[in-house]
Amino acid sequence: MALTELTVAGGAVLGTGGLVWLRHLGAGTRPKTAQDIAADAPLELRTAVSILADPLQTNLMLAALDLGSVQGGFPKLERYDYSRFGLEVDVLMLGGQSLKDWAGDETLNQFATYLGVPKVTASSPEPSWVRLQVRVFDTLVAPATTPGTVPNAVDLEAVPVGITEDYDTWRLKVLYSHILLAGATGSGKGSVIWSILAGLGVAILAGLVDVRLADPKGGAEFGRGEDRLFTRFAVDTDSILAMLKEAVAEMDERLVRMRRAGLRKLVPTTDEPLILIIIDEAASLSSYADRAQQEEFRQQTGLLLSKGRAAGVSVIAALQDPSKETMPNRQLFPTRIGLRLDEPNQTTMVHGQGARDRGARCDEINEHTPGVGYVGEDGTTGFVRVRAFWVNDEAADAIVDQFSPAPVITGPTEDYSGFNPDDLGDGNEDGVAA
């Protein structure tokens, strides 16, 4: 984050470029006061802007929240700016402070009360800095509609599946990655999976992606794709385990070929497509099957997760309960999506220790916004708030109809070895009318 060093000299003006400190404006020009700036703000933000535009009021707020004092000094408010959801505020913390001092539930609730807004969240764009998000508008409250046009090609490492709260396209890395998807009943897991399938559609149709789906719930959600969109479709424990064992064997064979060819990563082709294994409600196998089946599931998924990425084998696992018992290999998923969850500690199970302090609030997602969630990836500390495209039954049927490859004819065919193209059926084999 490149923040311009600013000098406090006069009042503050809120504009598209951030916090601009007023300089000498010439004779007869009256600098804007904090009251003037607040009067220009949207009604929902006037209280917040009036405090942030006045350094004295800002310091009084920080003192009231035990984040600064006259004796120890005050954090430096470097910038605040309008955003699509309200305001973003960048603050340089005092020495010895950390994000945890600013991001606790009680502190954020106090910020919201003081600023007169429904919600404040916090993140850290870089060390020593805290970014407060003053939220008065939910940009993800409306369902996200799927794009009206279909691209000619798809980047398997950036598959479009929804929108972010900044109205950017939400893209997921499917190739060379594994994805863990967790959410309570009705949180929108189905829409996320169908959105991934729609985003991959042209690659599935072209034979560059081989989708194999396990649906332990009996196939009600994804059965429409059986023998069409999916090359394998399993609904009971034995057949799911057999499907996973088959995938492990293919992965091992690929790795041997890659080693002999000196390849570090497989680039999908129609001969060696990306094998995408989707497991809906993985807990049915990891917790509720018998002990031997549970152990087999853990072993096979562990092999796929630990060895599959370079070989072009990816796993997407969806589940309601993200505990270690239901998904024992969850640490092997580089991409994790937390939709609405029932308890705060479940956010930690998905996104790791300190995830709520770093902005992931899965337990606070409104039940009326299915598909909304927080995405975290290995190598990053922050989270992206997103909403998957809404996919109803009719849209799911359309995805299957549009992107299912033509079936390969494997059954017997008629014998046309004696066919004479010159025989018109009138007894004259020369093709001349009698």
PDB file of N, CA and C in Angstrom, residues 312-375:
ATOM      1  N   GLY A 312      -2.528 -32.293 -12.662  1.00  0.00           N
ATOM      2  CA  GLY A 312      -3.786 -31.873 -13.260  1.00  0.00           C
ATOM      3  C   GLY A 312      -4.980 -32.592 -12.681  1.00  0.00           C
ATOM      4  N   VAL A 313      -4.939 -32.894 -11.393  1.00  0.00           N
ATOM      5  CA  VAL A 313      -6.063 -33.512 -10.684  1.00  0.00           C
ATOM      6  C   VAL A 313      -6.438 -32.578  -9.541  1.00  0.00           C
ATOM      7  N   SER A 314      -7.654 -32.050  -9.580  1.00  0.00           N
ATOM      8  CA  SER A 314      -8.109 -31.092  -8.568  1.00  0.00           C
ATOM      9  C   SER A 314      -9.321 -31.636  -7.839  1.00  0.00           C
ATOM     10  N   VAL A 315      -9.454 -31.266  -6.575  1.00  0.00           N
ATOM     11  CA  VAL A 315     -10.560 -31.726  -5.736  1.00  0.00           C
ATOM     12  C   VAL A 315     -11.310 -30.521  -5.187  1.00  0.00           C
ATOM     13  N   ILE A 316     -12.630 -30.575  -5.279  1.00  0.00           N
ATOM     14  CA  ILE A 316     -13.498 -29.611  -4.606  1.00  0.00           C
ATOM     15  C   ILE A 316     -14.342 -30.403  -3.620  1.00  0.00           C
ATOM     16  N   ALA A 317     -14.230 -30.084  -2.346  1.00  0.00           N
ATOM     17  CA  ALA A 317     -14.996 -30.783  -1.313  1.00  0.00           C
ATOM     18  C   ALA A 317     -15.925 -29.800  -0.621  1.00  0.00           C
ATOM     19  N   ALA A 318     -17.202 -30.140  -0.552  1.00  0.00           N
ATOM     20  CA  ALA A 318     -18.204 -29.291   0.101  1.00  0.00           C
ATOM     21  C   ALA A 318     -18.740 -30.001   1.331  1.00  0.00           C
ATOM     22  N   LEU A 319     -18.945 -29.251   2.400  1.00  0.00           N
ATOM     23  CA  LEU A 319     -19.450 -29.851   3.632  1.00  0.00           C
ATOM     24  C   LEU A 319     -20.103 -28.788   4.506  1.00  0.00           C
ATOM     25  N   GLN A 320     -20.934 -29.243   5.426  1.00  0.00           N
ATOM     26  CA  GLN A 320     -21.616 -28.340   6.344  1.00  0.00           C
ATOM     27  C   GLN A 320     -20.793 -28.077   7.591  1.00  0.00           C
ATOM     28  N   ASP A 321     -20.195 -29.113   8.129  1.00  0.00           N
ATOM     29  CA  ASP A 321     -19.414 -29.002   9.362  1.00  0.00           C
ATOM     30  C   ASP A 321     -17.930 -29.068   9.000  1.00  0.00           C
ATOM     31  N   PRO A 322     -17.193 -27.972   9.166  1.00  0.00           N
ATOM     32  CA  PRO A 322     -15.787 -27.959   8.740  1.00  0.00           C
ATOM     33  C   PRO A 322     -14.800 -28.456   9.781  1.00  0.00           C
ATOM     34  N   SER A 323     -15.263 -29.252  10.737  1.00  0.00           N
ATOM     35  CA  SER A 323     -14.351 -29.719  11.787  1.00  0.00           C
ATOM     36  C   SER A 323     -13.339 -30.704  11.221  1.00  0.00           C
ATOM     37  N   LYS A 324     -12.273 -30.937  11.969  1.00  0.00           N
ATOM     38  CA  LYS A 324     -11.214 -31.850  11.535  1.00  0.00           C
ATOM     39  C   LYS A 324     -11.739 -33.266  11.388  1.00  0.00           C
ATOM     40  N   GLU A 325     -12.765 -33.618  12.178  1.00  0.00           N
ATOM     41  CA  GLU A 325     -13.303 -34.962  12.096  1.00  0.00           C
ATOM     42  C   GLU A 325     -14.024 -35.185  10.765  1.00  0.00           C
ATOM     43  N   THR A 326     -14.695 -34.146  10.245  1.00  0.00           N
ATOM     44  CA  THR A 326     -15.443 -34.300   9.005  1.00  0.00           C
ATOM     45  C   THR A 326     -14.567 -34.104   7.770  1.00  0.00           C
ATOM     46  N   MET A 327     -13.488 -33.332   7.888  1.00  0.00           N
ATOM     47  CA  MET A 327     -12.567 -33.152   6.761  1.00  0.00           C
ATOM     48  C   MET A 327     -11.152 -33.166   7.300  1.00  0.00           C
ATOM     49  N   PRO A 328     -10.594 -34.353   7.533  1.00  0.00           N
ATOM     50  CA  PRO A 328      -9.306 -34.467   8.216  1.00  0.00           C
ATOM     51  C   PRO A 328      -8.134 -33.881   7.431  1.00  0.00           C
ATOM     52  N   ASN A 329      -8.254 -33.763   6.120  1.00  0.00           N
ATOM     53  CA  ASN A 329      -7.150 -33.248   5.303  1.00  0.00           C
ATOM     54  C   ASN A 329      -7.371 -31.801   4.876  1.00  0.00           C
ATOM     55  N   ARG A 330      -8.111 -31.051   5.667  1.00  0.00           N
ATOM     56  CA  ARG A 330      -8.512 -29.702   5.236  1.00  0.00           C
ATOM     57  C   ARG A 330      -7.325 -28.768   5.054  1.00  0.00           C
ATOM     58  N   GLN A 331      -6.205 -29.031   5.713  1.00  0.00           N
ATOM     59  CA  GLN A 331      -5.034 -28.164   5.576  1.00  0.00           C
ATOM     60  C   GLN A 331      -4.399 -28.291   4.201  1.00  0.00           C
ATOM     61  N   LEU A 332      -4.806 -29.284   3.416  1.00  0.00           N
ATOM     62  CA  LEU A 332      -4.239 -29.491   2.084  1.00  0.00           C
ATOM     63  C   LEU A 332      -5.026 -28.757   0.998  1.00  0.00           C
ATOM     64  N   PHE A 333      -6.023 -27.977   1.371  1.00  0.00           N
ATOM     65  CA  PHE A 333      -6.796 -27.188   0.418  1.00  0.00           C
ATOM     66  C   PHE A 333      -6.225 -25.772   0.357  1.00  0.00           C
ATOM     67  N   PRO A 334      -5.575 -25.370  -0.733  1.00  0.00           N
ATOM     68  CA  PRO A 334      -5.002 -24.016  -0.812  1.00  0.00           C
ATOM     69  C   PRO A 334      -6.067 -22.912  -0.842  1.00  0.00           C
ATOM     70  N   THR A 335      -7.246 -23.232  -1.375  1.00  0.00           N
ATOM     71  CA  THR A 335      -8.329 -22.243  -1.447  1.00  0.00           C
ATOM     72  C   THR A 335      -9.466 -22.699  -0.556  1.00  0.00           C
ATOM     73  N   ARG A 336      -9.922 -21.799   0.308  1.00  0.00           N
ATOM     74  CA  ARG A 336     -10.992 -22.136   1.244  1.00  0.00           C
ATOM     75  C   ARG A 336     -12.087 -21.079   1.160  1.00  0.00           C
ATOM     76  N   ILE A 337     -13.323 -21.544   1.053  1.00  0.00           N
ATOM     77  CA  ILE A 337     -14.480 -20.660   0.953  1.00  0.00           C
ATOM     78  C   ILE A 337     -15.393 -20.932   2.132  1.00  0.00           C
ATOM     79  N   GLY A 338     -15.637 -19.924   2.931  1.00  0.00           N
ATOM     80  CA  GLY A 338     -16.569 -20.047   4.045  1.00  0.00           C
ATOM     81  C   GLY A 338     -17.841 -19.276   3.732  1.00  0.00           C
ATOM     82  N   LEU A 339     -18.942 -20.002   3.523  1.00  0.00           N
ATOM     83  CA  LEU A 339     -20.249 -19.359   3.375  1.00  0.00           C
ATOM     84  C   LEU A 339     -20.828 -19.141   4.770  1.00  0.00           C
ATOM     85  N   ARG A 340     -22.128 -18.988   4.874  1.00  0.00           N
ATOM     86  CA  ARG A 340     -22.726 -18.761   6.193  1.00  0.00           C
ATOM     87  C   ARG A 340     -22.500 -19.981   7.077  1.00  0.00           C
ATOM     88  N   LEU A 341     -21.932 -19.748   8.260  1.00  0.00           N
ATOM     89  CA  LEU A 341     -21.691 -20.803   9.239  1.00  0.00           C
ATOM     90  C   LEU A 341     -22.432 -20.474  10.527  1.00  0.00           C
ATOM     91  N   ASP A 342     -22.677 -21.497  11.323  1.00  0.00           N
ATOM     92  CA  ASP A 342     -23.523 -21.322  12.504  1.00  0.00           C
ATOM     93  C   ASP A 342     -22.788 -20.714  13.688  1.00  0.00           C
ATOM     94  N   GLU A 343     -21.485 -20.991  13.822  1.00  0.00           N
ATOM     95  CA  GLU A 343     -20.754 -20.575  15.020  1.00  0.00           C
ATOM     96  C   GLU A 343     -19.440 -19.899  14.650  1.00  0.00           C
ATOM     97  N   PRO A 344     -18.974 -18.958  15.496  1.00  0.00           N
ATOM     98  CA  PRO A 344     -17.709 -18.278  15.217  1.00  0.00           C
ATOM     99  C   PRO A 344     -16.525 -19.226  15.086  1.00  0.00           C
ATOM    100  N   ASN A 345     -16.491 -20.294  15.915  1.00  0.00           N
ATOM    101  CA  ASN A 345     -15.334 -21.184  15.856  1.00  0.00           C
ATOM    102  C   ASN A 345     -15.273 -21.972  14.556  1.00  0.00           C
ATOM    103  N   GLN A 346     -16.393 -22.074  13.828  1.00  0.00           N
ATOM    104  CA  GLN A 346     -16.367 -22.750  12.544  1.00  0.00           C
ATOM    105  C   GLN A 346     -15.610 -21.924  11.498  1.00  0.00           C
ATOM    106  N   THR A 347     -15.648 -20.594  11.636  1.00  0.00           N
ATOM    107  CA  THR A 347     -14.850 -19.750  10.752  1.00  0.00           C
ATOM    108  C   THR A 347     -13.368 -20.062  10.930  1.00  0.00           C
ATOM    109  N   THR A 348     -12.954 -20.259  12.171  1.00  0.00           N
ATOM    110  CA  THR A 348     -11.566 -20.631  12.452  1.00  0.00           C
ATOM    111  C   THR A 348     -11.234 -21.983  11.843  1.00  0.00           C
ATOM    112  N   MET A 349     -12.180 -22.926  11.890  1.00  0.00           N
ATOM    113  CA  MET A 349     -11.944 -24.245  11.313  1.00  0.00           C
ATOM    114  C   MET A 349     -11.692 -24.164   9.810  1.00  0.00           C
ATOM    115  N   VAL A 350     -12.372 -23.242   9.140  1.00  0.00           N
ATOM    116  CA  VAL A 350     -12.203 -23.111   7.689  1.00  0.00           C
ATOM    117  C   VAL A 350     -10.970 -22.291   7.354  1.00  0.00           C
ATOM    118  N   HIS A 351     -10.846 -21.123   7.989  1.00  0.00           N
ATOM    119  CA  HIS A 351      -9.848 -20.146   7.560  1.00  0.00           C
ATOM    120  C   HIS A 351      -8.635 -20.027   8.485  1.00  0.00           C
ATOM    121  N   GLY A 352      -8.630 -20.732   9.604  1.00  0.00           N
ATOM    122  CA  GLY A 352      -7.463 -20.712  10.462  1.00  0.00           C
ATOM    123  C   GLY A 352      -7.582 -19.739  11.625  1.00  0.00           C
ATOM    124  N   GLN A 353      -6.593 -19.817  12.513  1.00  0.00           N
ATOM    125  CA  GLN A 353      -6.571 -18.975  13.708  1.00  0.00           C
ATOM    126  C   GLN A 353      -6.520 -17.493  13.333  1.00  0.00           C
ATOM    127  N   GLY A 354      -7.302 -16.700  14.057  1.00  0.00           N
ATOM    128  CA  GLY A 354      -7.303 -15.254  13.841  1.00  0.00           C
ATOM    129  C   GLY A 354      -8.069 -14.811  12.616  1.00  0.00           C
ATOM    130  N   ALA A 355      -8.801 -15.733  11.962  1.00  0.00           N
ATOM    131  CA  ALA A 355      -9.494 -15.380  10.723  1.00  0.00           C
ATOM    132  C   ALA A 355     -10.563 -14.310  10.951  1.00  0.00           C
ATOM    133  N   ARG A 356     -11.287 -14.387  12.045  1.00  0.00           N
ATOM    134  CA  ARG A 356     -12.326 -13.388  12.303  1.00  0.00           C
ATOM    135  C   ARG A 356     -11.706 -12.020  12.538  1.00  0.00           C
ATOM    136  N   ASP A 357     -10.565 -11.972  13.241  1.00  0.00           N
ATOM    137  CA  ASP A 357      -9.891 -10.691  13.445  1.00  0.00           C
ATOM    138  C   ASP A 357      -9.361 -10.123  12.133  1.00  0.00           C
ATOM    139  N   ARG A 358      -9.085 -11.001  11.165  1.00  0.00           N
ATOM    140  CA  ARG A 358      -8.584 -10.551   9.866  1.00  0.00           C
ATOM    141  C   ARG A 358      -9.696 -10.303   8.861  1.00  0.00           C
ATOM    142  N   GLY A 359     -10.950 -10.380   9.307  1.00  0.00           N
ATOM    143  CA  GLY A 359     -12.046  -9.935   8.456  1.00  0.00           C
ATOM    144  C   GLY A 359     -13.044 -10.978   8.024  1.00  0.00           C
ATOM    145  N   ALA A 360     -12.779 -12.265   8.236  1.00  0.00           N
ATOM    146  CA  ALA A 360     -13.715 -13.307   7.820  1.00  0.00           C
ATOM    147  C   ALA A 360     -14.780 -13.486   8.900  1.00  0.00           C
ATOM    148  N   ARG A 361     -15.995 -13.118   8.595  1.00  0.00           N
ATOM    149  CA  ARG A 361     -17.095 -13.180   9.573  1.00  0.00           C
ATOM    150  C   ARG A 361     -18.206 -14.066   9.022  1.00  0.00           C
ATOM    151  N   CYS A 362     -17.884 -15.333   8.816  1.00  0.00           N
ATOM    152  CA  CYS A 362     -18.837 -16.246   8.200  1.00  0.00           C
ATOM    153  C   CYS A 362     -20.092 -16.442   9.057  1.00  0.00           C
ATOM    154  N   ASP A 363     -19.937 -16.361  10.364  1.00  0.00           N
ATOM    155  CA  ASP A 363     -21.069 -16.561  11.259  1.00  0.00           C
ATOM    156  C   ASP A 363     -22.011 -15.359  11.284  1.00  0.00           C
ATOM    157  N   GLU A 364     -21.620 -14.242  10.659  1.00  0.00           N
ATOM    158  CA  GLU A 364     -22.464 -13.052  10.629  1.00  0.00           C
ATOM    159  C   GLU A 364     -23.166 -12.857   9.281  1.00  0.00           C
ATOM    160  N   ILE A 365     -22.992 -13.789   8.357  1.00  0.00           N
ATOM    161  CA  ILE A 365     -23.627 -13.667   7.040  1.00  0.00           C
ATOM    162  C   ILE A 365     -25.133 -13.859   7.180  1.00  0.00           C
ATOM    163  N   ASN A 366     -25.891 -12.993   6.533  1.00  0.00           N
ATOM    164  CA  ASN A 366     -27.351 -13.044   6.606  1.00  0.00           C
ATOM    165  C   ASN A 366     -27.873 -14.305   5.929  1.00  0.00           C
ATOM    166  N   GLU A 367     -28.821 -14.967   6.567  1.00  0.00           N
ATOM    167  CA  GLU A 367     -29.364 -16.204   6.018  1.00  0.00           C
ATOM    168  C   GLU A 367     -30.142 -15.977   4.728  1.00  0.00           C
ATOM    169  N   HIS A 368     -30.483 -14.719   4.449  1.00  0.00           N
ATOM    170  CA  HIS A 368     -31.242 -14.408   3.232  1.00  0.00           C
ATOM    171  C   HIS A 368     -30.336 -14.052   2.058  1.00  0.00           C
ATOM    172  N   THR A 369     -29.031 -14.279   2.208  1.00  0.00           N
ATOM    173  CA  THR A 369     -28.095 -13.993   1.115  1.00  0.00           C
ATOM    174  C   THR A 369     -27.282 -15.250   0.787  1.00  0.00           C
ATOM    175  N   PRO A 370     -27.935 -16.305   0.282  1.00  0.00           N
ATOM    176  CA  PRO A 370     -27.186 -17.525  -0.057  1.00  0.00           C
ATOM    177  C   PRO A 370     -26.158 -17.242  -1.136  1.00  0.00           C
ATOM    178  N   GLY A 371     -24.995 -17.875  -0.985  1.00  0.00           N
ATOM    179  CA  GLY A 371     -23.913 -17.670  -1.936  1.00  0.00           C
ATOM    180  C   GLY A 371     -22.898 -16.641  -1.504  1.00  0.00           C
ATOM    181  N   VAL A 372     -23.193 -15.893  -0.423  1.00  0.00           N
ATOM    182  CA  VAL A 372     -22.241 -14.915   0.112  1.00  0.00           C
ATOM    183  C   VAL A 372     -21.238 -15.635   1.002  1.00  0.00           C
ATOM    184  N   GLY A 373     -19.977 -15.285   0.869  1.00  0.00           N
ATOM    185  CA  GLY A 373     -18.963 -15.923   1.689  1.00  0.00           C
ATOM    186  C   GLY A 373     -17.657 -15.164   1.672  1.00  0.00           C
ATOM    187  N   TYR A 374     -16.697 -15.706   2.386  1.00  0.00           N
ATOM    188  CA  TYR A 374     -15.347 -15.136   2.469  1.00  0.00           C
ATOM    189  C   TYR A 374     -14.359 -16.146   1.899  1.00  0.00           C
ATOM    190  N   VAL A 375     -13.498 -15.681   0.997  1.00  0.00           N
ATOM    191  CA  VAL A 375     -12.529 -16.542   0.328  1.00  0.00           C
ATOM    192  C   VAL A 375     -11.136 -16.242   0.857  1.00  0.00           C
TER     193      VAL A 375
END
